Coordinates of C-alpha atoms in Angstrom, one line a residue:
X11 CA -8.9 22.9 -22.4
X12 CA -8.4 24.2 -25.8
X13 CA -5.2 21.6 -27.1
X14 CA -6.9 18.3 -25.6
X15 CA -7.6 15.6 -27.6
X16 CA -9.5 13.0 -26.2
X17 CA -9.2 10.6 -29.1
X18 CA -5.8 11.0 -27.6
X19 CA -6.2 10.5 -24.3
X20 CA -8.2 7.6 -24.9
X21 CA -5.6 6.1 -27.1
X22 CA -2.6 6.4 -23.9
X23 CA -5.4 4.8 -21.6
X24 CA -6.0 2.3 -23.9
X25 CA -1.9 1.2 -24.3
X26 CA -1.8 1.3 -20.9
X27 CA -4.8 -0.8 -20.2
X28 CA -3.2 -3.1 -23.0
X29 CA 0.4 -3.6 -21.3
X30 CA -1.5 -5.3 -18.6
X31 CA -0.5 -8.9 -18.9
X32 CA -3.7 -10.1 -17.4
X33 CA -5.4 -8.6 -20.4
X34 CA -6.7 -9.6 -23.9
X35 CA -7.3 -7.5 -26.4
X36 CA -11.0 -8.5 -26.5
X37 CA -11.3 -7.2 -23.1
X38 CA -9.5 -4.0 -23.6
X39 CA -12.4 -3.4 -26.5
X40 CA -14.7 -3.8 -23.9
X41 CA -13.2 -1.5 -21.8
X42 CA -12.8 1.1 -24.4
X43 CA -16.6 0.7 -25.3
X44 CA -17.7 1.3 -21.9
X45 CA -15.7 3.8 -21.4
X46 CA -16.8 5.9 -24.2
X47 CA -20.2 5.5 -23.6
X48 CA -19.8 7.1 -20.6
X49 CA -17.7 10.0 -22.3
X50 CA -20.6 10.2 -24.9
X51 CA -23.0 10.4 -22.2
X52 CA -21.1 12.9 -20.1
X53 CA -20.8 15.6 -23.7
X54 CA -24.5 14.6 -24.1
X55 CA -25.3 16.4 -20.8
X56 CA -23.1 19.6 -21.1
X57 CA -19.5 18.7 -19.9
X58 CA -16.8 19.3 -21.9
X59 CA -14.3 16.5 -23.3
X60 CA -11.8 17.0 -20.5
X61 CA -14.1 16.8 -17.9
X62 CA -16.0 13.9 -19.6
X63 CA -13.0 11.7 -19.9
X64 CA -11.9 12.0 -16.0
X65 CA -15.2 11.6 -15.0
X66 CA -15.3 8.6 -16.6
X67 CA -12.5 7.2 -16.3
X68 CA -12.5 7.4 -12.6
X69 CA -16.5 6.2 -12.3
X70 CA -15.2 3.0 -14.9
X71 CA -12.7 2.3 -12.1
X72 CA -15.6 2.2 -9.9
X73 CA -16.9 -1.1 -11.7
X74 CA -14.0 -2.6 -13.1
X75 CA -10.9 -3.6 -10.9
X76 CA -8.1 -3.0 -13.3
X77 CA -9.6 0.2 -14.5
X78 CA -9.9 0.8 -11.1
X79 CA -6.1 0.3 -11.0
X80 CA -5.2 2.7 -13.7
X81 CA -7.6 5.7 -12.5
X82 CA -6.0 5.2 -9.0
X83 CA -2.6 5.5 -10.3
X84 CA -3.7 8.0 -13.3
X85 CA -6.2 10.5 -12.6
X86 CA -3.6 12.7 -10.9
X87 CA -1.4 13.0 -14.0
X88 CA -4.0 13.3 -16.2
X89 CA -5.6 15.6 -14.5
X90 CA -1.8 17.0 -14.2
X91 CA -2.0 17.4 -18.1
X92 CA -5.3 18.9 -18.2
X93 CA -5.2 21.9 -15.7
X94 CA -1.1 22.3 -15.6
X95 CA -0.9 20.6 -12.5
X96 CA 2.5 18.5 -11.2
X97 CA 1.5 14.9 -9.7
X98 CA 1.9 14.7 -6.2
X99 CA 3.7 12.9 -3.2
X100 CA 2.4 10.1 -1.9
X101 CA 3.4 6.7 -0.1
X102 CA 6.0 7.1 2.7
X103 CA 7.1 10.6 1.4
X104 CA 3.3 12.1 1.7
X105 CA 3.0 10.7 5.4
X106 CA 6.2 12.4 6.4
X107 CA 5.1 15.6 4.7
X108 CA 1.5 15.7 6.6
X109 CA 3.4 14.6 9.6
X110 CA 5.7 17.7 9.5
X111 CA 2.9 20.1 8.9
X112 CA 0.8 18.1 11.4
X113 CA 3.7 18.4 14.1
X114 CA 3.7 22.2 13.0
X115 CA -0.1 22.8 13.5
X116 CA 0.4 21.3 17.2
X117 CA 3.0 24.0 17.9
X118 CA 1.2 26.5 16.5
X119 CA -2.2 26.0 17.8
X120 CA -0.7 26.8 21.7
X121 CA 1.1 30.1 20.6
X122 CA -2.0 32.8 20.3
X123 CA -2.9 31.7 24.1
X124 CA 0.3 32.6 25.2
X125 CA -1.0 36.2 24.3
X126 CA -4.1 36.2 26.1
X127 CA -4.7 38.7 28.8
X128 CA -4.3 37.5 32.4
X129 CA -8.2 36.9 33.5
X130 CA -9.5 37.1 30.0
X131 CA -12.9 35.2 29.3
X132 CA -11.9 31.7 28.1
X133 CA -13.1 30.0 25.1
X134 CA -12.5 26.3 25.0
X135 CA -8.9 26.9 26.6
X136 CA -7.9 30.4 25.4
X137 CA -9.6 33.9 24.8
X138 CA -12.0 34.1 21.7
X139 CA -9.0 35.9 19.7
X140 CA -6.6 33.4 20.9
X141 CA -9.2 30.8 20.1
X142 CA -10.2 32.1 16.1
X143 CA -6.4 32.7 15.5
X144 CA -5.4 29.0 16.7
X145 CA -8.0 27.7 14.0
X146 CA -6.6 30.0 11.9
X147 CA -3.0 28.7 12.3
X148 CA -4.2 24.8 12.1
X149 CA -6.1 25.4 8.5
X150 CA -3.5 27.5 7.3
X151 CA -1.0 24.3 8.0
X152 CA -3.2 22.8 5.9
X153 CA -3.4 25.0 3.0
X154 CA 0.7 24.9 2.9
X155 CA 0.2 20.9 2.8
X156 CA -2.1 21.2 -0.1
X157 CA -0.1 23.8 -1.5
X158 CA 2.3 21.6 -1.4
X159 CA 0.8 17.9 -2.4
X160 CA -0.7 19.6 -5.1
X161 CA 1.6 22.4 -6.3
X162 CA -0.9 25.0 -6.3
X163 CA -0.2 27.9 -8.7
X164 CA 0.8 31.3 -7.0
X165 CA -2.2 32.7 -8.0
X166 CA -4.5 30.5 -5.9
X167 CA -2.2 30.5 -3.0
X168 CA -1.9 34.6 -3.0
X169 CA -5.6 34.6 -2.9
X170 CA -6.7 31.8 0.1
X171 CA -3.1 33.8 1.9
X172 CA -4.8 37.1 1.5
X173 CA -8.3 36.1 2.3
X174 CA -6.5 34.1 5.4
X175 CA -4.7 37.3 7.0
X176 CA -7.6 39.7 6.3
X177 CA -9.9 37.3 8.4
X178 CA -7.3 36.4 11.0
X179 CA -6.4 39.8 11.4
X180 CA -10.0 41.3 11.9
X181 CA -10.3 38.4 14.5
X182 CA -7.5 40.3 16.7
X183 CA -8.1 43.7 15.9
X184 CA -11.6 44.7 16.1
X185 CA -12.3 46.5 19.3
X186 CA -15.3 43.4 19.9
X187 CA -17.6 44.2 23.6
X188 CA -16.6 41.8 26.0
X189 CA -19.8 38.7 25.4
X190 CA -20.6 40.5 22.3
X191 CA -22.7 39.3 19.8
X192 CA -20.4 40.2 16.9
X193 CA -17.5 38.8 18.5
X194 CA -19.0 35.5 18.9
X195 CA -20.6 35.5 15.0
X196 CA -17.0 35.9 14.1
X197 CA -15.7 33.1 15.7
X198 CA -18.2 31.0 14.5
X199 CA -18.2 32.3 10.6
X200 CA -14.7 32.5 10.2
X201 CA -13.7 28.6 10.1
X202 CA -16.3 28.2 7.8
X203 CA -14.3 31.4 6.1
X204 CA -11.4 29.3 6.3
X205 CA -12.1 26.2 5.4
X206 CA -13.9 27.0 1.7
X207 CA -10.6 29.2 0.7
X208 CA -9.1 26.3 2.1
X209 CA -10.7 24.6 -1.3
X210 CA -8.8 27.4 -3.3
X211 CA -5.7 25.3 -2.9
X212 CA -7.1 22.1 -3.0
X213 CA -8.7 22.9 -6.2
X214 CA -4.7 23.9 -7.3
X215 CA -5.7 26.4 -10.4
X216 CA -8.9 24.4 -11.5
X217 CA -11.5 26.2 -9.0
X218 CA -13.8 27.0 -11.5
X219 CA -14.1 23.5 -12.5
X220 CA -17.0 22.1 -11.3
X221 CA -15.8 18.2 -11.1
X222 CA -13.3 19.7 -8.8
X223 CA -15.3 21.4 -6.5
X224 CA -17.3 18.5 -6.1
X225 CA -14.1 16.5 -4.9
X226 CA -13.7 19.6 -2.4
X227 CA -17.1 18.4 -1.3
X228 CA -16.0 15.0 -1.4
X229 CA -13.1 15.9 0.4
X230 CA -14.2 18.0 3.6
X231 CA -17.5 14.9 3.9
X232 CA -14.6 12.3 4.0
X233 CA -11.9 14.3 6.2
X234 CA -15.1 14.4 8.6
X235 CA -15.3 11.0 8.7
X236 CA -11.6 10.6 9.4
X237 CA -11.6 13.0 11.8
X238 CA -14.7 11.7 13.8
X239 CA -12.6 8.2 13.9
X240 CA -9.4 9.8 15.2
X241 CA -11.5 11.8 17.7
X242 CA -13.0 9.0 19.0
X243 CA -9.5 7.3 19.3
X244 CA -8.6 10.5 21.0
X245 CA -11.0 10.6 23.4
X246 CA -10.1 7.1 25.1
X247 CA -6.3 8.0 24.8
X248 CA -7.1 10.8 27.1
X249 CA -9.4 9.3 29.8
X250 CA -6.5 6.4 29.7
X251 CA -3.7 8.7 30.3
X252 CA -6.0 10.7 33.0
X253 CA -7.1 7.7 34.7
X254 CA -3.4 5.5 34.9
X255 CA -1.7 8.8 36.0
X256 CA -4.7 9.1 38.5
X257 CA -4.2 5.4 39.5
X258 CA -0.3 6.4 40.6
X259 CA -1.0 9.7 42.3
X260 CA -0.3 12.4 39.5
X261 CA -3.3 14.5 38.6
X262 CA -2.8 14.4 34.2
X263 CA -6.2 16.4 33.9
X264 CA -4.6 19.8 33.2
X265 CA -1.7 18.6 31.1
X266 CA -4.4 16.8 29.3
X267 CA -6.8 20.0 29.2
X268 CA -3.9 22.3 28.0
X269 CA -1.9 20.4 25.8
X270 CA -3.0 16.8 24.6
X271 CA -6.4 18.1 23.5
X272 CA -5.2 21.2 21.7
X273 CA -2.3 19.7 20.1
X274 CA -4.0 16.5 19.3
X275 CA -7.2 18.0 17.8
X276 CA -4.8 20.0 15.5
X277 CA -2.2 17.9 14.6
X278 CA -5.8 15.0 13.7
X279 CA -6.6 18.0 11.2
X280 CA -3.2 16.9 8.8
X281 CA -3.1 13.3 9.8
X282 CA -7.2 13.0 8.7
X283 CA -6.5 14.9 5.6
X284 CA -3.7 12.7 4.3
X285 CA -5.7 9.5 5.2
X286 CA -8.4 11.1 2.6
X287 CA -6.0 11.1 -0.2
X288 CA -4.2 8.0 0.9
X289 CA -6.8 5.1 2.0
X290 CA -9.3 6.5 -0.2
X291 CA -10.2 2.6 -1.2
X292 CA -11.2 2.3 2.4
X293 CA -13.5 5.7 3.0
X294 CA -14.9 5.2 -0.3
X295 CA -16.7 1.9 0.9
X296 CA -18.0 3.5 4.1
X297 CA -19.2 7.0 3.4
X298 CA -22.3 5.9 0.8
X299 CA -22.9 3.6 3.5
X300 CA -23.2 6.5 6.3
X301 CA -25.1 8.8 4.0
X302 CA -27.6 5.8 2.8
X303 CA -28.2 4.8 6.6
X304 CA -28.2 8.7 7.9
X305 CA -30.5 9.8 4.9
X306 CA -33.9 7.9 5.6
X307 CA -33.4 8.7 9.3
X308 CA -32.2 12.7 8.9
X309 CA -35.5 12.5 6.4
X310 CA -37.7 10.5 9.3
X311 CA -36.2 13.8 11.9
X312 CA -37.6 16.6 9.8
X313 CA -41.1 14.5 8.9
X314 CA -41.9 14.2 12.5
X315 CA -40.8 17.4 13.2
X316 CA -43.0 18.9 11.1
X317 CA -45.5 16.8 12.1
X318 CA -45.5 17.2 16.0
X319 CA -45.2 21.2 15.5
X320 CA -49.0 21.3 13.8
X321 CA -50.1 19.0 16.1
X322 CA -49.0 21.2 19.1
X323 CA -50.5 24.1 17.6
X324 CA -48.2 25.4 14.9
X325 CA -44.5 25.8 15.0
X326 CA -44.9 29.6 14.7
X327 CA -43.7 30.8 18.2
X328 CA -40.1 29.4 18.8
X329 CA -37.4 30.9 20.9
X330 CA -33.9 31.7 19.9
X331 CA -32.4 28.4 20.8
X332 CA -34.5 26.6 19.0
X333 CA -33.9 28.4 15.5
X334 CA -30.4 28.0 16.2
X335 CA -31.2 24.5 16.2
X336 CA -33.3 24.3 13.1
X337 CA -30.5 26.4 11.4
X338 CA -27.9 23.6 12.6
X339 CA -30.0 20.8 11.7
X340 CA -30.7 22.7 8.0
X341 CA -26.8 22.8 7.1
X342 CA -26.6 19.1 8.6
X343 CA -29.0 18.2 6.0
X344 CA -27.8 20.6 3.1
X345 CA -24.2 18.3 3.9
X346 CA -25.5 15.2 4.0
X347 CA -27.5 15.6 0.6
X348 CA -24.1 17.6 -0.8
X349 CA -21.9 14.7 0.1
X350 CA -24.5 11.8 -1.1
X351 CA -23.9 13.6 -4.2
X352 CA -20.5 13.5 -4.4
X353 CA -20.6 9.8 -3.7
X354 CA -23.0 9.1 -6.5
X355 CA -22.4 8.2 -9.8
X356 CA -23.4 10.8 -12.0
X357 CA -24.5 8.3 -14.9
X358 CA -26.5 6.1 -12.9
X359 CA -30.4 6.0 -13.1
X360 CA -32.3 7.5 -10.1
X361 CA -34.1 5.4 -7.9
X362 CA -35.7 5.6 -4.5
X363 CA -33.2 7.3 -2.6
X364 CA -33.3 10.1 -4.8
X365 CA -36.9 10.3 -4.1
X366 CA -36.5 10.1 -0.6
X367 CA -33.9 12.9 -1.0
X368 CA -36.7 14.8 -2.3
X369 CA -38.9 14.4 0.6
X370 CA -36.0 15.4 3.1
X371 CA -35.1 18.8 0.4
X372 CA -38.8 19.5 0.6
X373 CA -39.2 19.0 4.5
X374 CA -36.0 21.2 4.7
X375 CA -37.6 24.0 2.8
X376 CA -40.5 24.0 4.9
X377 CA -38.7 23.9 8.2
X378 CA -36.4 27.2 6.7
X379 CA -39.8 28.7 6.1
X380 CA -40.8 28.4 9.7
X381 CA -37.8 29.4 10.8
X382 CA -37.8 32.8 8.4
X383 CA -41.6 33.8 9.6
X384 CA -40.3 32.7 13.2
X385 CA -37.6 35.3 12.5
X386 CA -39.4 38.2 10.9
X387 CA -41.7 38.0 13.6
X388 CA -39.0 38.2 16.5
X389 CA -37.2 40.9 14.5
X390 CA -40.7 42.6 14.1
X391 CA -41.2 42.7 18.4
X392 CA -37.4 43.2 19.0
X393 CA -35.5 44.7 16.0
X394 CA -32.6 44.2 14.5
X395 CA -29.3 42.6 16.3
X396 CA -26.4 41.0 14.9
X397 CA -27.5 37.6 15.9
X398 CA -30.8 38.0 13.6
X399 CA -29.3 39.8 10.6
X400 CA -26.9 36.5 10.3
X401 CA -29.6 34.3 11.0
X402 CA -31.8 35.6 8.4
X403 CA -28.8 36.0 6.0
X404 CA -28.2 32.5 6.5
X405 CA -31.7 30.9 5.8
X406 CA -32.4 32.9 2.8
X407 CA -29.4 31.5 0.9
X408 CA -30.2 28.4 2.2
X409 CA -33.7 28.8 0.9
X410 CA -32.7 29.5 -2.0
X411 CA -30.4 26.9 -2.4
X412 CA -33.1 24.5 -1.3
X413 CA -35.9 25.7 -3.7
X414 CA -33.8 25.3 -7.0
X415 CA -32.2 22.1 -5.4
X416 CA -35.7 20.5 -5.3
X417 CA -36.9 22.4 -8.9
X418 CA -33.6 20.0 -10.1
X419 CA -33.6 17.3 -8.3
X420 CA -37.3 16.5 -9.2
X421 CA -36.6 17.3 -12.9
X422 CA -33.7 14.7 -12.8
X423 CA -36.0 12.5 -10.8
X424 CA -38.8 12.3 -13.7
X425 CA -35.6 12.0 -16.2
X426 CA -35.8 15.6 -17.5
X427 CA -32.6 17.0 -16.6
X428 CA -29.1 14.9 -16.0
X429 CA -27.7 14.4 -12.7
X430 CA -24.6 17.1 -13.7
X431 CA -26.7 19.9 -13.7
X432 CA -27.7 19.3 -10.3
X433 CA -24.1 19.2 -9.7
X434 CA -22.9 21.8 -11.4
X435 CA -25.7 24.0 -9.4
X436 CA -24.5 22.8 -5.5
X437 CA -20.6 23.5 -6.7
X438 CA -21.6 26.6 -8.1
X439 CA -23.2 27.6 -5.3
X440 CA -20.5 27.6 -2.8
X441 CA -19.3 31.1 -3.2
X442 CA -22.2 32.0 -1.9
X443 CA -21.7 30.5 1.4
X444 CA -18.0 32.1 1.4
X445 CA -19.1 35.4 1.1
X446 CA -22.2 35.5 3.2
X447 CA -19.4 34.0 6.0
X448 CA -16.5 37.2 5.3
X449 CA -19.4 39.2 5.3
X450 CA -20.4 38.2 8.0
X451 CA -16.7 38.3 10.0
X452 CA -16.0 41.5 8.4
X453 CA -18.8 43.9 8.0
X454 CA -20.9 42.6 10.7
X455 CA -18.7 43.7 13.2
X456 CA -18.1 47.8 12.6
X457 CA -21.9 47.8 11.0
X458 CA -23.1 46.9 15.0
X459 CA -20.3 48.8 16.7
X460 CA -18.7 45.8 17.5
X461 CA -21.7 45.0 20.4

């Protein structure tokens, strides 16, 4: 941002801090030195002044509990006065708002099943259209939240709107084959679509930012924690209801089926979101946690792996379920190591679990590479289909994602490159995944006559 000053904006943080009764002058000195040792150390490694100062303002918070005060209550208007962006709701007024929307989603979601053919082929309560568009209709509830919480310029909403309808509308227009592959690659590819112009919005003008991406990552691993949670609470809420309505002589199963589920699972979309911006304190504490404990163990998964394949001859003969599980177990991994990231702080030192990351990038790469040769070789004896070209599509970027990963990650490992250009690398690469998924919804289909 051309007009910021940060000799400024460490000035106004600095009054702040200082109006704190609990707080002498010695210790706001302290503060201010530590805080612009991170700032110097954040330039040092590329990022501009903006970026340096919220990044370190909100990793000081991390260590000290009344900076941890002020970037809580903060960050948002400063980041307000560095991209152009309002503050927003929050407290009572922010629940109401994700309640509406959430109430919103749970009407909507039911309304595309209404328009399903009688007999048609269903797909987790509905036809596959039916199905894609009700996805559709949830995450576009919560793109009008953010567009909301975060006043996101016209610009940004225009563009996740347009990229929304052209996806939706493909979904319910393309002549698809009955059982089709395309049809089903659709479904699939088009939450995934969905859900990174979703980030558009969230990003409210500052997408090209890469601190902000990486809060999109921090985000969608968070609002997966949530949701897991609230799914779980789900789940008993419905074998309750089932079973006391049972217990009385009323059969609840289909009302269940039909319309808890549904409703529920998209109204759990809004209600997890808002928890992520609300009770961040809370999440904060847990997620390293889950992505320390899953880390060594997704790591000990690919080692063994690897490891049984040779010993049983070589892992280059697999059938088409098990690539699919390799691909799935790939993106779980390429998550897990995005969203350790986002939890880490960018200044610290690395130490061994950056090392065992290293180990589970490189076991990653090799698995990828057994699943390519595994798919040249099928394509080779049967040809081309749908179902391979996206398969292949998929593990080259992800190869190629994984190769430089590991090229950084090792360089930051031996202290040769900072932890930000690793970073800035993952964020940048996430356009990638949005347009090998449109592609994917919308070319795919006419390039294999729709079959």
């Amino acid at each position: 941002m051309a007009d910021f000053s940060l000799d400024a904006a460490v000035a106004e943080w600095r009054s702040s801090v200082a109006a704190q009764r609990a707080i002498a002058p010695a210790d706001v000195d302290e503060l201010e030195a530590h805080l612009r040792e991170r700032i110097d150390a954040l330039t040092g490694s590329g990022l501009a002044d903006d970026e340096a100062f919220l990044i370190a303002l909100k990793r000081l918070g991390a260590v000290d509990d009344l900076s941890q005060e002020y970037a809580r209550e903060h960050t948002e208007r400063l980041w307000k006065q560095l991209v152009g962006a309002p503050a927003r709701p929050s407290g009572s007024s922010g629940l109401a708002l994700a309640l509406g929307f959430a109430f919103l989603a749970g009407i909507l979601v039911k309304i595309p099943t209404l328009f399903d053919a009688p007999g048609a082929e269903q797909f987790f309560g509905g036809g596959p259209a039916a199905f894609s568009a009700s996805i559709s209709l949830v995450l576009a509830c919560l793109a009008g939240y953010f567009a909301v919480v975060r006043r996101a310029p016209l610009l940004g909403v225009v563009a996740a709107t347009v990229g929304f309808v052209a996806i939706t509308t493909a979904n319910l227009v393309y002549p698809f084959v009955a059982g089709g592959m395309t049809e089903m690659l659709a479904i699939v590819h088009a939450p995934i679509a969905l859900w990174l112009l979703l980030g558009i919005v969230f990003a409210a003008g500052a997408w090209r930012n890469a601190a902000t991406r990486m809060d999109f990552i921090r985000f969608t691993g968070e609002w997966a924690v949530y949701y897991a949670l609230i799914a779980l609470g789900g789940a008993v809420l419905v074998a309750l209801t089932i079973a006391l309505f049972s217990a009385i002589g009323v059969d609840a199963a289909r009302f269940a089926q039909d319309w808890m589920i549904p409703c529920g699972a998209a109204g759990a979309v809004l209600v997890a979101a808002w928890l992520v911006e609300a009770k961040q304190a809370v999440i904060e504490n847990i997620a390293p946690v889950l992505t320390r404990a899953f880390t060594p163990l997704f790591t000990a998964l690919m080692v063994a792996l690897i490891v049984v394949g040779l010993l049983q001859g070589g892992l280059g003969e697999v059938d088409r379920n098990l690539l699919i599980l390799f691909d799935i177990t790939l993106l779980i991994v390429l998550g897990l190591v995005l969203y350790a990231m986002s939890a880490r702080d960018p200044l610290a030192p690395p130490s061994w679990f950056e090392r065992l990351q290293l180990v589970l990038l490189a076991t990653a790469v090799a698995v990828d590479l057994i699943v390519l040769v595994a798919m040249l070789t099928r394509i080779g004896e049967f040809g081309l289909t749908a179902n391979k070209a996206a398969s292949l599509g998929l593990n080259v970027i992800l190869l190629v994602n994984l190769v430089v990963a590991i090229v950084l990650q090792t360089r930051f490992v031996v202290g040769r490159t900072p932890f930000a250009t690793l970073e800035r690398w993952q964020t940048a690469y996430l356009p990638v995944y949005l347009a090998w998924a449109v592609v994917v919804v919308l070319v795919f289909p006419p390039l294999f006559t729709y079959a």
